[in-house]
Short mmCIF file of C-alpha atoms in Angstrom, two decimals:
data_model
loop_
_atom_site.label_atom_id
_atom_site.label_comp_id
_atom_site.label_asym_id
_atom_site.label_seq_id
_atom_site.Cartn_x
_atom_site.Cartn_y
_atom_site.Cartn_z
CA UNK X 65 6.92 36.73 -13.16
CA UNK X 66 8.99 37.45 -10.50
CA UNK X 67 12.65 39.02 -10.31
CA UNK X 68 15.76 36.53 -9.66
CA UNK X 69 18.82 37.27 -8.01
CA UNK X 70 21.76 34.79 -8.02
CA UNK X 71 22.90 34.77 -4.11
CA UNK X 72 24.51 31.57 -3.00
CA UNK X 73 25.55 30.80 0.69
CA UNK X 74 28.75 31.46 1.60
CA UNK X 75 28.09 28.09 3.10
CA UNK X 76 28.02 26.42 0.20
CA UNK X 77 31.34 27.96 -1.19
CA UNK X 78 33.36 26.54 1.74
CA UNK X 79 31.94 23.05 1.13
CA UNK X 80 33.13 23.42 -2.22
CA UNK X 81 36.20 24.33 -1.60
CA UNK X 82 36.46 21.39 1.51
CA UNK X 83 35.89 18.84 -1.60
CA UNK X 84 38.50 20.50 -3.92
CA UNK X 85 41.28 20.35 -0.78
CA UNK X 86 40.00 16.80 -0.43
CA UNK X 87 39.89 15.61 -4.02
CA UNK X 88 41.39 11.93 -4.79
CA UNK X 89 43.61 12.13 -7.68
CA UNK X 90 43.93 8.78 -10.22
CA UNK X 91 47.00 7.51 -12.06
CA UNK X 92 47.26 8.17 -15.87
CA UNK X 93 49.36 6.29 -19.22
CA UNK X 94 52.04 8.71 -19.91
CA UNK X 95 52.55 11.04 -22.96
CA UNK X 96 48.86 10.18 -24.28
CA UNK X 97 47.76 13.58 -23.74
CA UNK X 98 43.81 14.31 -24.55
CA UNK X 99 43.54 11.03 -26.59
CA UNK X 100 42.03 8.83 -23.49
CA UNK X 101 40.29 12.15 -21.59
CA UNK X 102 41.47 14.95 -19.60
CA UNK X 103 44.66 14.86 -18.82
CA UNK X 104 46.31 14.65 -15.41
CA UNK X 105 48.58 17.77 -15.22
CA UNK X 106 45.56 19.88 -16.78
CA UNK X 107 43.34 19.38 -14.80
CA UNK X 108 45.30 19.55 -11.63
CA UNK X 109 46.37 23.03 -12.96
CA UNK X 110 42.88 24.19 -13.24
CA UNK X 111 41.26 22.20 -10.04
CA UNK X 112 43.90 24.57 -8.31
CA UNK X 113 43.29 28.01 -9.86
CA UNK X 114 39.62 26.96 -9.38
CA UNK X 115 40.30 26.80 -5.81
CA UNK X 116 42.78 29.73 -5.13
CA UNK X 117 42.59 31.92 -8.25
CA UNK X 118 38.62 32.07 -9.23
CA UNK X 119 36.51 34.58 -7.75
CA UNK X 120 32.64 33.34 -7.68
CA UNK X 121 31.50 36.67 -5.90
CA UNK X 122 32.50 38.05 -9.06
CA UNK X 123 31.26 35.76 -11.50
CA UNK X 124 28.02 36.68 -9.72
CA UNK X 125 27.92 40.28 -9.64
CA UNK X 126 28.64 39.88 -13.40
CA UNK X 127 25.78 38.14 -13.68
CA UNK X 128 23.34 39.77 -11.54
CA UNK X 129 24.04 42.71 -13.65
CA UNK X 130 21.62 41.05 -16.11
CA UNK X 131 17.69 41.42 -15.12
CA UNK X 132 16.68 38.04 -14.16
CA UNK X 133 12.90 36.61 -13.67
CA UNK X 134 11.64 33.33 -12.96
CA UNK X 135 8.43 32.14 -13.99
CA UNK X 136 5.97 29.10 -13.60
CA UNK X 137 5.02 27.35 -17.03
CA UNK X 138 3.24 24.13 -17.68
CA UNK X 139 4.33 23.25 -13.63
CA UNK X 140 8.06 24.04 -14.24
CA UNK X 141 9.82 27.17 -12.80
CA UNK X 142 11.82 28.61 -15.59
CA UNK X 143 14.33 30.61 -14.99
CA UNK X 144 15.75 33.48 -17.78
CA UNK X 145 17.27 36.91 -18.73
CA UNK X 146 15.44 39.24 -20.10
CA UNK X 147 17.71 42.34 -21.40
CA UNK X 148 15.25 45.17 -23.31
CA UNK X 149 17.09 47.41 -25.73
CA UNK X 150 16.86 51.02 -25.34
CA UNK X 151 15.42 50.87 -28.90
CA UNK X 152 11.79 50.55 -28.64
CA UNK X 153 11.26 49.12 -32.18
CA UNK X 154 13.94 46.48 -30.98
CA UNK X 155 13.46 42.89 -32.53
CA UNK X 156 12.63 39.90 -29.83
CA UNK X 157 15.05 37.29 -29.60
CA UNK X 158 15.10 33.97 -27.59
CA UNK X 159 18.66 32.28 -27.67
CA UNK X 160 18.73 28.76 -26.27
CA UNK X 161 21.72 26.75 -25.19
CA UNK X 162 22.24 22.99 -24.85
CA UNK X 163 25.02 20.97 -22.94
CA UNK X 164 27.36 21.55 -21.12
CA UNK X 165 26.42 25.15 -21.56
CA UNK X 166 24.14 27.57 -19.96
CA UNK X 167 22.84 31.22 -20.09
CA UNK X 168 26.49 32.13 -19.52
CA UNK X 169 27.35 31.65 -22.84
CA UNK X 170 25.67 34.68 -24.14
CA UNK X 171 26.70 36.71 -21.39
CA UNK X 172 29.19 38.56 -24.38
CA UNK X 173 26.60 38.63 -26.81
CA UNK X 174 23.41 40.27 -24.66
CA UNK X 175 24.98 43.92 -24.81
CA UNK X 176 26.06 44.02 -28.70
CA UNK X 177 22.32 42.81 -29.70
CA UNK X 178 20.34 44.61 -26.83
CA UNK X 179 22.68 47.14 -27.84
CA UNK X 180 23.98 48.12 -30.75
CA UNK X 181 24.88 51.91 -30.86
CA UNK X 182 26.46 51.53 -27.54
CA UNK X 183 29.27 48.95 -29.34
CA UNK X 184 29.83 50.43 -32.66
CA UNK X 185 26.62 49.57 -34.89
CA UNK X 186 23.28 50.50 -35.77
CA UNK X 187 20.10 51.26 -33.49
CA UNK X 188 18.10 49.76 -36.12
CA UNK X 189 19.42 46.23 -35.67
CA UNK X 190 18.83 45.89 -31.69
CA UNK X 191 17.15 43.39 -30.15
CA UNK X 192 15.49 42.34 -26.97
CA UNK X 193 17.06 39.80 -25.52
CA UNK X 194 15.49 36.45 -23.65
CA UNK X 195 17.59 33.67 -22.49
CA UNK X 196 16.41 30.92 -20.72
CA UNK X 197 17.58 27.94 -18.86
CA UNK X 198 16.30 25.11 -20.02
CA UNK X 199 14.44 22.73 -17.65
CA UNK X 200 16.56 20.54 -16.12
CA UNK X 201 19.61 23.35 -16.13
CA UNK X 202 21.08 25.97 -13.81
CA UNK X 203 18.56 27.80 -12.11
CA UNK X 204 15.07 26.23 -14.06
CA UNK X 205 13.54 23.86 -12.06
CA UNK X 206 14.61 20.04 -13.11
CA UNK X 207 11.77 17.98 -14.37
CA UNK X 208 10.50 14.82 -11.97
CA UNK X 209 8.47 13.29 -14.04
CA UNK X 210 9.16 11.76 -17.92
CA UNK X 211 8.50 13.31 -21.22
CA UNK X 212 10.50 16.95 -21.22
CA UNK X 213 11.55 16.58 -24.26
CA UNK X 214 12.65 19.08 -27.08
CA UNK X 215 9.14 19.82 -28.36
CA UNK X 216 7.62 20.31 -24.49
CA UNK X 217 10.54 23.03 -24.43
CA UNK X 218 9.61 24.19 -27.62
CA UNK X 219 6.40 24.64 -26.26
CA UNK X 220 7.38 26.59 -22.87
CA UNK X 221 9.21 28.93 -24.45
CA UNK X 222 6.51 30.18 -27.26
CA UNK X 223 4.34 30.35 -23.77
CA UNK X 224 7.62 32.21 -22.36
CA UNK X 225 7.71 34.41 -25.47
CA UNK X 226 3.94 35.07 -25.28
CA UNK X 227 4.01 35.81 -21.25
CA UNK X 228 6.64 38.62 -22.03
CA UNK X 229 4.54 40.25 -24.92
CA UNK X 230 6.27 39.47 -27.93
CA UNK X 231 3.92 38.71 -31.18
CA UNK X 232 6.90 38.82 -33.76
CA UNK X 233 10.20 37.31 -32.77
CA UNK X 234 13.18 35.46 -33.50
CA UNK X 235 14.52 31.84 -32.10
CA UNK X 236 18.41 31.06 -32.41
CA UNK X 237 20.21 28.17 -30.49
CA UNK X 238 23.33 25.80 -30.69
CA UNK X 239 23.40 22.26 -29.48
CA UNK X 240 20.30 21.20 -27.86
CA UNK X 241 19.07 25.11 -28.80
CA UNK X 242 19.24 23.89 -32.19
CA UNK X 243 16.54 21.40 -32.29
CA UNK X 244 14.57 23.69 -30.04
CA UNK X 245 14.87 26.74 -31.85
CA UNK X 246 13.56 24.68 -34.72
CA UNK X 247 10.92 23.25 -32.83
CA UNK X 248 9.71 26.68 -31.24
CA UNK X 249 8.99 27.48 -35.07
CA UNK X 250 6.59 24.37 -35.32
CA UNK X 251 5.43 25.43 -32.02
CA UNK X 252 4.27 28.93 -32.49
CA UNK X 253 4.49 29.51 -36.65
CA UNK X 254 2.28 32.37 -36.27
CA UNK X 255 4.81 34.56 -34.06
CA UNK X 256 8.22 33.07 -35.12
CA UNK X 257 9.81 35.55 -37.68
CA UNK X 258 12.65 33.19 -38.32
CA UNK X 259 14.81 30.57 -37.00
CA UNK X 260 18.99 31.18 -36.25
CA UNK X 261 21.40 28.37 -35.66
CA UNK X 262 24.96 27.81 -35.06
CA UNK X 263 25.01 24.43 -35.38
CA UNK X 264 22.85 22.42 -37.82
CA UNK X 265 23.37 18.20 -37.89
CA UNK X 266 23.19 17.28 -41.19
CA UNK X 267 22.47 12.99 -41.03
CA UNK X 268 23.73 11.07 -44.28
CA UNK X 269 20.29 11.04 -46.58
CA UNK X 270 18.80 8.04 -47.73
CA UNK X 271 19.39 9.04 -51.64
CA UNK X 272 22.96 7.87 -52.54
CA UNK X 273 22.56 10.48 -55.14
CA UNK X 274 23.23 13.18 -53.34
CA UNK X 275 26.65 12.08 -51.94
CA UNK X 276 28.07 12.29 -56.05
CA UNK X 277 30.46 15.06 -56.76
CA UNK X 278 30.66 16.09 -53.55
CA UNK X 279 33.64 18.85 -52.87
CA UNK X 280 37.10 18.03 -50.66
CA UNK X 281 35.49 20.06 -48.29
CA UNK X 282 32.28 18.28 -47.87
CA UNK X 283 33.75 15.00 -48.17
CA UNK X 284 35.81 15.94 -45.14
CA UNK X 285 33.26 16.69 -43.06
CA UNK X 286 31.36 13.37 -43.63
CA UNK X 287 34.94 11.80 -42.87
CA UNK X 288 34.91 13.98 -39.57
CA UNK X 289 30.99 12.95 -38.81
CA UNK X 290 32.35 9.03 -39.32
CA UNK X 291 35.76 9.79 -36.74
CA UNK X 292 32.99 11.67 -34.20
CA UNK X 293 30.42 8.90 -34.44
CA UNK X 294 33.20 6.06 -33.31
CA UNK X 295 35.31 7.91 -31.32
CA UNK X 296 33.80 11.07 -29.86
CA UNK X 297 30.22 10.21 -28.34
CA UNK X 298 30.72 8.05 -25.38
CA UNK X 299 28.83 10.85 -23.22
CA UNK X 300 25.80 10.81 -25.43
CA UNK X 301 25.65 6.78 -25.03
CA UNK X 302 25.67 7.06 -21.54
CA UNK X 303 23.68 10.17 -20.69
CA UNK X 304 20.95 8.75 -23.63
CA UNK X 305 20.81 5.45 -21.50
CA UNK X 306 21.35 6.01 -17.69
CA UNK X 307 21.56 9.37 -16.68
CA UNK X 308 21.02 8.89 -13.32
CA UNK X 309 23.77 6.60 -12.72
CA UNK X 310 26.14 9.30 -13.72
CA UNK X 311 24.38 11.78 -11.79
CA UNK X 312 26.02 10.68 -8.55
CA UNK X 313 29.50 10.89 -9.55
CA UNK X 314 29.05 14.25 -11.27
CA UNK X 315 27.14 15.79 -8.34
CA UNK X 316 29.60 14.75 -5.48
CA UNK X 317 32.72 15.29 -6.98
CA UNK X 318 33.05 18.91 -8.36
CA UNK X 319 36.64 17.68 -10.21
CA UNK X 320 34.44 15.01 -11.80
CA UNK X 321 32.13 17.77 -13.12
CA UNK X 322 34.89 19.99 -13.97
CA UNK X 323 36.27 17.46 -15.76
CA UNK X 324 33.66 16.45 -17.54
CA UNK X 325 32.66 19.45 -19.04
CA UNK X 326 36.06 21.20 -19.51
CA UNK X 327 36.57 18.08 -22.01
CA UNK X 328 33.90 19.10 -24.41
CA UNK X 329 35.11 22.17 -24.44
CA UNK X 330 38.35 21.61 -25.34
CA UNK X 331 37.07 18.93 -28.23
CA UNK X 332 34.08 20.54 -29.16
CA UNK X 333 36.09 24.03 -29.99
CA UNK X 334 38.98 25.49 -32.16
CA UNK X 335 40.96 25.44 -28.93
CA UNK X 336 44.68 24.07 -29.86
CA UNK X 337 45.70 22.57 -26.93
CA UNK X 338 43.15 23.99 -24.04
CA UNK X 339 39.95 25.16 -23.97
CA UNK X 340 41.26 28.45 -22.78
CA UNK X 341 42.90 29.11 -26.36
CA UNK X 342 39.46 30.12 -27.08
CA UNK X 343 37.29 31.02 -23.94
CA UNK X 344 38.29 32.69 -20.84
CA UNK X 345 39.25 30.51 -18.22
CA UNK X 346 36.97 32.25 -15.49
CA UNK X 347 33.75 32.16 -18.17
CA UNK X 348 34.77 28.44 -18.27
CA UNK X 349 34.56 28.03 -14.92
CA UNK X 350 31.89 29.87 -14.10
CA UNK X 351 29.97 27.62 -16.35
CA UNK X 352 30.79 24.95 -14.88
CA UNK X 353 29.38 26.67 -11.28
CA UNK X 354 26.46 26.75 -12.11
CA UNK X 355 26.43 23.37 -12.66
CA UNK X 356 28.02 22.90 -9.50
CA UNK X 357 26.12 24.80 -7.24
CA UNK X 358 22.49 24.16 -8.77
CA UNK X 359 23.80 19.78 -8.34
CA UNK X 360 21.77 20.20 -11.86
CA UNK X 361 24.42 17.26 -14.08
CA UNK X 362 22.09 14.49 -13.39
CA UNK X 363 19.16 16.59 -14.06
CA UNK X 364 20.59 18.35 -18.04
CA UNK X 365 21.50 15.34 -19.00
CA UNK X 366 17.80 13.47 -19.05
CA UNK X 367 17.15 15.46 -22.13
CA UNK X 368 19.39 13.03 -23.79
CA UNK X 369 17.20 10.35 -22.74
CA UNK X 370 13.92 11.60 -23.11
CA UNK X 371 14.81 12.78 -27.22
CA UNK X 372 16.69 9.13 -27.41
CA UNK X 373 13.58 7.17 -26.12
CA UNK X 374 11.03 9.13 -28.09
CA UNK X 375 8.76 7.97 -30.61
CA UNK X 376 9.93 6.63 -34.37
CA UNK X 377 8.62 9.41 -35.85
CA UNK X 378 10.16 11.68 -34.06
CA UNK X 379 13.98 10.32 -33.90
CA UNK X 380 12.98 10.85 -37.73
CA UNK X 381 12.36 14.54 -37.98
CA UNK X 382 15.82 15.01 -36.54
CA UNK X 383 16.94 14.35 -39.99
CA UNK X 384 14.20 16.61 -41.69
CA UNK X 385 12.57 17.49 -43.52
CA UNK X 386 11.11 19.87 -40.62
CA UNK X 387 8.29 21.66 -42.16
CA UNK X 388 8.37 24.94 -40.97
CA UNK X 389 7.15 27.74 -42.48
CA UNK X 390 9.40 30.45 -41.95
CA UNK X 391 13.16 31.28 -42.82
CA UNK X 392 16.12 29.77 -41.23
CA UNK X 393 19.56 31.00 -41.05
CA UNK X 394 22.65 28.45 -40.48
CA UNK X 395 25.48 29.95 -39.35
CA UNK X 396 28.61 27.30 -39.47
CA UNK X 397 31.81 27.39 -37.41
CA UNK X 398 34.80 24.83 -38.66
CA UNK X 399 35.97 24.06 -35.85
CA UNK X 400 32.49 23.01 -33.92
CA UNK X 401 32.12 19.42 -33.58
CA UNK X 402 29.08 19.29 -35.74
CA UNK X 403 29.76 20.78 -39.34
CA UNK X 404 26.69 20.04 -41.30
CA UNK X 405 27.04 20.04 -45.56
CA UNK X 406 25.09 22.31 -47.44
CA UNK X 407 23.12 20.11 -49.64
CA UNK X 408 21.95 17.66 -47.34
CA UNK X 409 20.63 21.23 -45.12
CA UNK X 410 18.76 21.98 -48.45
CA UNK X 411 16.73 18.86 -48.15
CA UNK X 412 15.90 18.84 -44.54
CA UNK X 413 15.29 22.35 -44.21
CA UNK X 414 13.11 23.66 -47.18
CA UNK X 415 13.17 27.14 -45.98
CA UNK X 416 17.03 27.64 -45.51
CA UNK X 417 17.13 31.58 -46.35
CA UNK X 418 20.51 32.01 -45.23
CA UNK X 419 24.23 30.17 -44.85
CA UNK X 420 27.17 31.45 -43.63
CA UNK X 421 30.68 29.96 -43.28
CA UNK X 422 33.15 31.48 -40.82
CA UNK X 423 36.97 31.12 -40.89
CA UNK X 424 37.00 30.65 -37.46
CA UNK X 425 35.24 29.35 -33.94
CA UNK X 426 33.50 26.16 -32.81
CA UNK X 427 30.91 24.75 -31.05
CA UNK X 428 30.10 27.49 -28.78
CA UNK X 429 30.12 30.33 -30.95
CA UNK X 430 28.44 32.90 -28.38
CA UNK X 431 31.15 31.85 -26.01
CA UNK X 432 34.21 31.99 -28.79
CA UNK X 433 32.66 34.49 -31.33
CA UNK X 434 30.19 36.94 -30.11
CA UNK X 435 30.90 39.58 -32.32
CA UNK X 436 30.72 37.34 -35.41
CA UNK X 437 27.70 35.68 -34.36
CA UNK X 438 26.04 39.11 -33.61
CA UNK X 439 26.83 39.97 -36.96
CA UNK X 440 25.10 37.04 -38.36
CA UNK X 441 22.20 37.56 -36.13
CA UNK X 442 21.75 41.16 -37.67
CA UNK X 443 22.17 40.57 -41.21
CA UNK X 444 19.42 37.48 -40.61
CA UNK X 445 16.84 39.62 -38.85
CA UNK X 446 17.21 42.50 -41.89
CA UNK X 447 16.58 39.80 -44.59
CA UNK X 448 13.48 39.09 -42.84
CA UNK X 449 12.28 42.30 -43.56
CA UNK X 450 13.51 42.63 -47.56
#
């Protein structure tokens, strides 16, 4: 393992800013606002703070504040955080992101679970803290030949998890950390305490009986699933298809990457009218950096492909059951994107220990809600022990 320090060209800042002086701006149908995409005045708004306003030597002090490693696994170079608590009885935890996020997302969350006494709670429920970059993402090294799925990241990080020590520990994700998290429990049963999510897809079962006397709640969010599926995937059909062809866009034109991420975050969140109702502009953009920087959009979104052009058996197990053997906790946000129903969970996850509903948050709950997913986090890792 060696230590990793974010340090990027000065070079390479100027270019970026050369493209956002020299950026090409299209026409747009008035009054439509975010029904059709991003809108004009937005994003004009935010390509200028983002050139004028936003401080990346910052941004990366902030994050080089975090130990950082890299290390070589099954011919990849991953790249990840790795925050020990001050409490040597601390719990390991891996958290995993998906897309269009990164290891910034937990950048609020590292101190109150590394930490605990230092924010207001107990020693007892610190953790260590490992977060990766997936493959493909940011600083890990993007995979050039096929077949990194899910389960061969699954697979890295138990390796990850065993490299650092850890015989007993914890795997939580959201998005594509979701089916990882779950899969690093089929991976490595023997070590994996529990399972964590913040975002659980729930697929319509097979046995119409279990859609009777379903609650106005319920039947809301398989009327919200429905909307989603028709309206709200075009991404997913084209990154599941021909990822490279939208590589070249994304990684020449940093508005076109800006773009396309800042959308998801505005539709994927409880945001009202921006995504900066609930994330900070500069954490937004920062995220999107390290996109930018590592040219990494062609190279996050070939997970989509490889998990879309795997196996039948496979594509099933995304709607369970998944046979794992130890607990899993489901934390649920109402405003994320994905809001899964509690009794199809049941029957694709036969060891759901614990589900929580929040009043508030979305799809990126580290990101919106740190202190409530922390929470969460705690209260899962102590029923592991009872």
């Amino acid at each position: 393992m060696r230590p990793f320090r974010i340090d990027v060209p000065q070079a390479e800042l100027d270019e970026l800013h050369r493209r956002l002086d020299a950026v090409r701006w299209p026409t747009e149908i008035a009054g439509v606002g975010w029904d059709r995409g991003v809108p004009l005045s937005y994003l004009r708004d935010l390509t200028g703070y983002w050139r004028t306003g936003y401080d990346w030597r910052a941004a990366e002090a902030e994050l080089n504040r975090h130990p950082q490693y890299t290390t070589e696994i099954d011919g990849m170079n991953v790249h990840f955080l790795h925050v020990r608590s001050p409490e040597p009885d601390a719990t390991p935890i891996i958290l995993t992101h998906g897309w269009p996020g990164s290891f910034v997302e937990f950048l609020d969350l590292i101190g109150p679970l590394s930490d605990p006494a230092a924010h207001g709670g107990d020693p007892a429920d610190a953790f260590h803290v490992v977060v990766p970059s997936i493959p493909g993402f940011g600083f890990s090294e993007p995979p050039t030949t096929p077949g990194y799925d899910v389960r061969r990241v699954a697979r890295t990080w138990a390796e990850l998890m065993r490299q650092l020590g850890y015989d007993r520990y914890i795997a939580q994700g959201g998005d594509w950390g979701m089916p990882i998290s779950l899969q690093v429990g089929l991976a490595d049963p023997e070590r994996v305490a529990g399972v964590h999510v913040n975002m659980l897809a729930t697929f319509p079962p097979e046995d119409p009986a279990l859609f009777e006397g379903l609650d106005e709640a319920d039947q809301g969010r398989l009327a919200h699933a429905m909307q989603f599926e028709e309206d709200g995937t075009g991404w997913r059909k084209l990154q599941s298809t021909r990822p490279q062809t939208v590589a070249y866009a994304l990684t020449d034109s940093p508005v076109g990457q800006l773009a396309w991420i800042v959308e998801k975050f505005q539709e994927w969140t409880a945001s009202s009218k921006t995504p900066e109702d609930t994330a900070d502009r500069d954490r937004l953009l920062t995220n999107v950096m390290i996109y930018w920087l590592t040219a990494t959009a062609g190279s996050s979104a070939q997970i989509y492909y490889e998990n879309n052009h795997r196996d039948a058996d496979f594509v099933r197990t995304w709607g369970g059951p998944w046979p794992l053997r130890m607990p899993v906790g489901v934390a649920v946000f109402p405003g994320d994107v994905v809001r899964p129903i509690r009794r199809f969970a049941e029957g694709i996850l036969p060891t759901l220990h614990r589900w929580t509903e929040f009043e508030r948050g979305g799809h990126f709950a580290a990101l919106e809600h740190p202190g409530e997913l922390a929470e969460d986090l705690r209260a899962f890792a102590r029923s592991l022990d009872n």
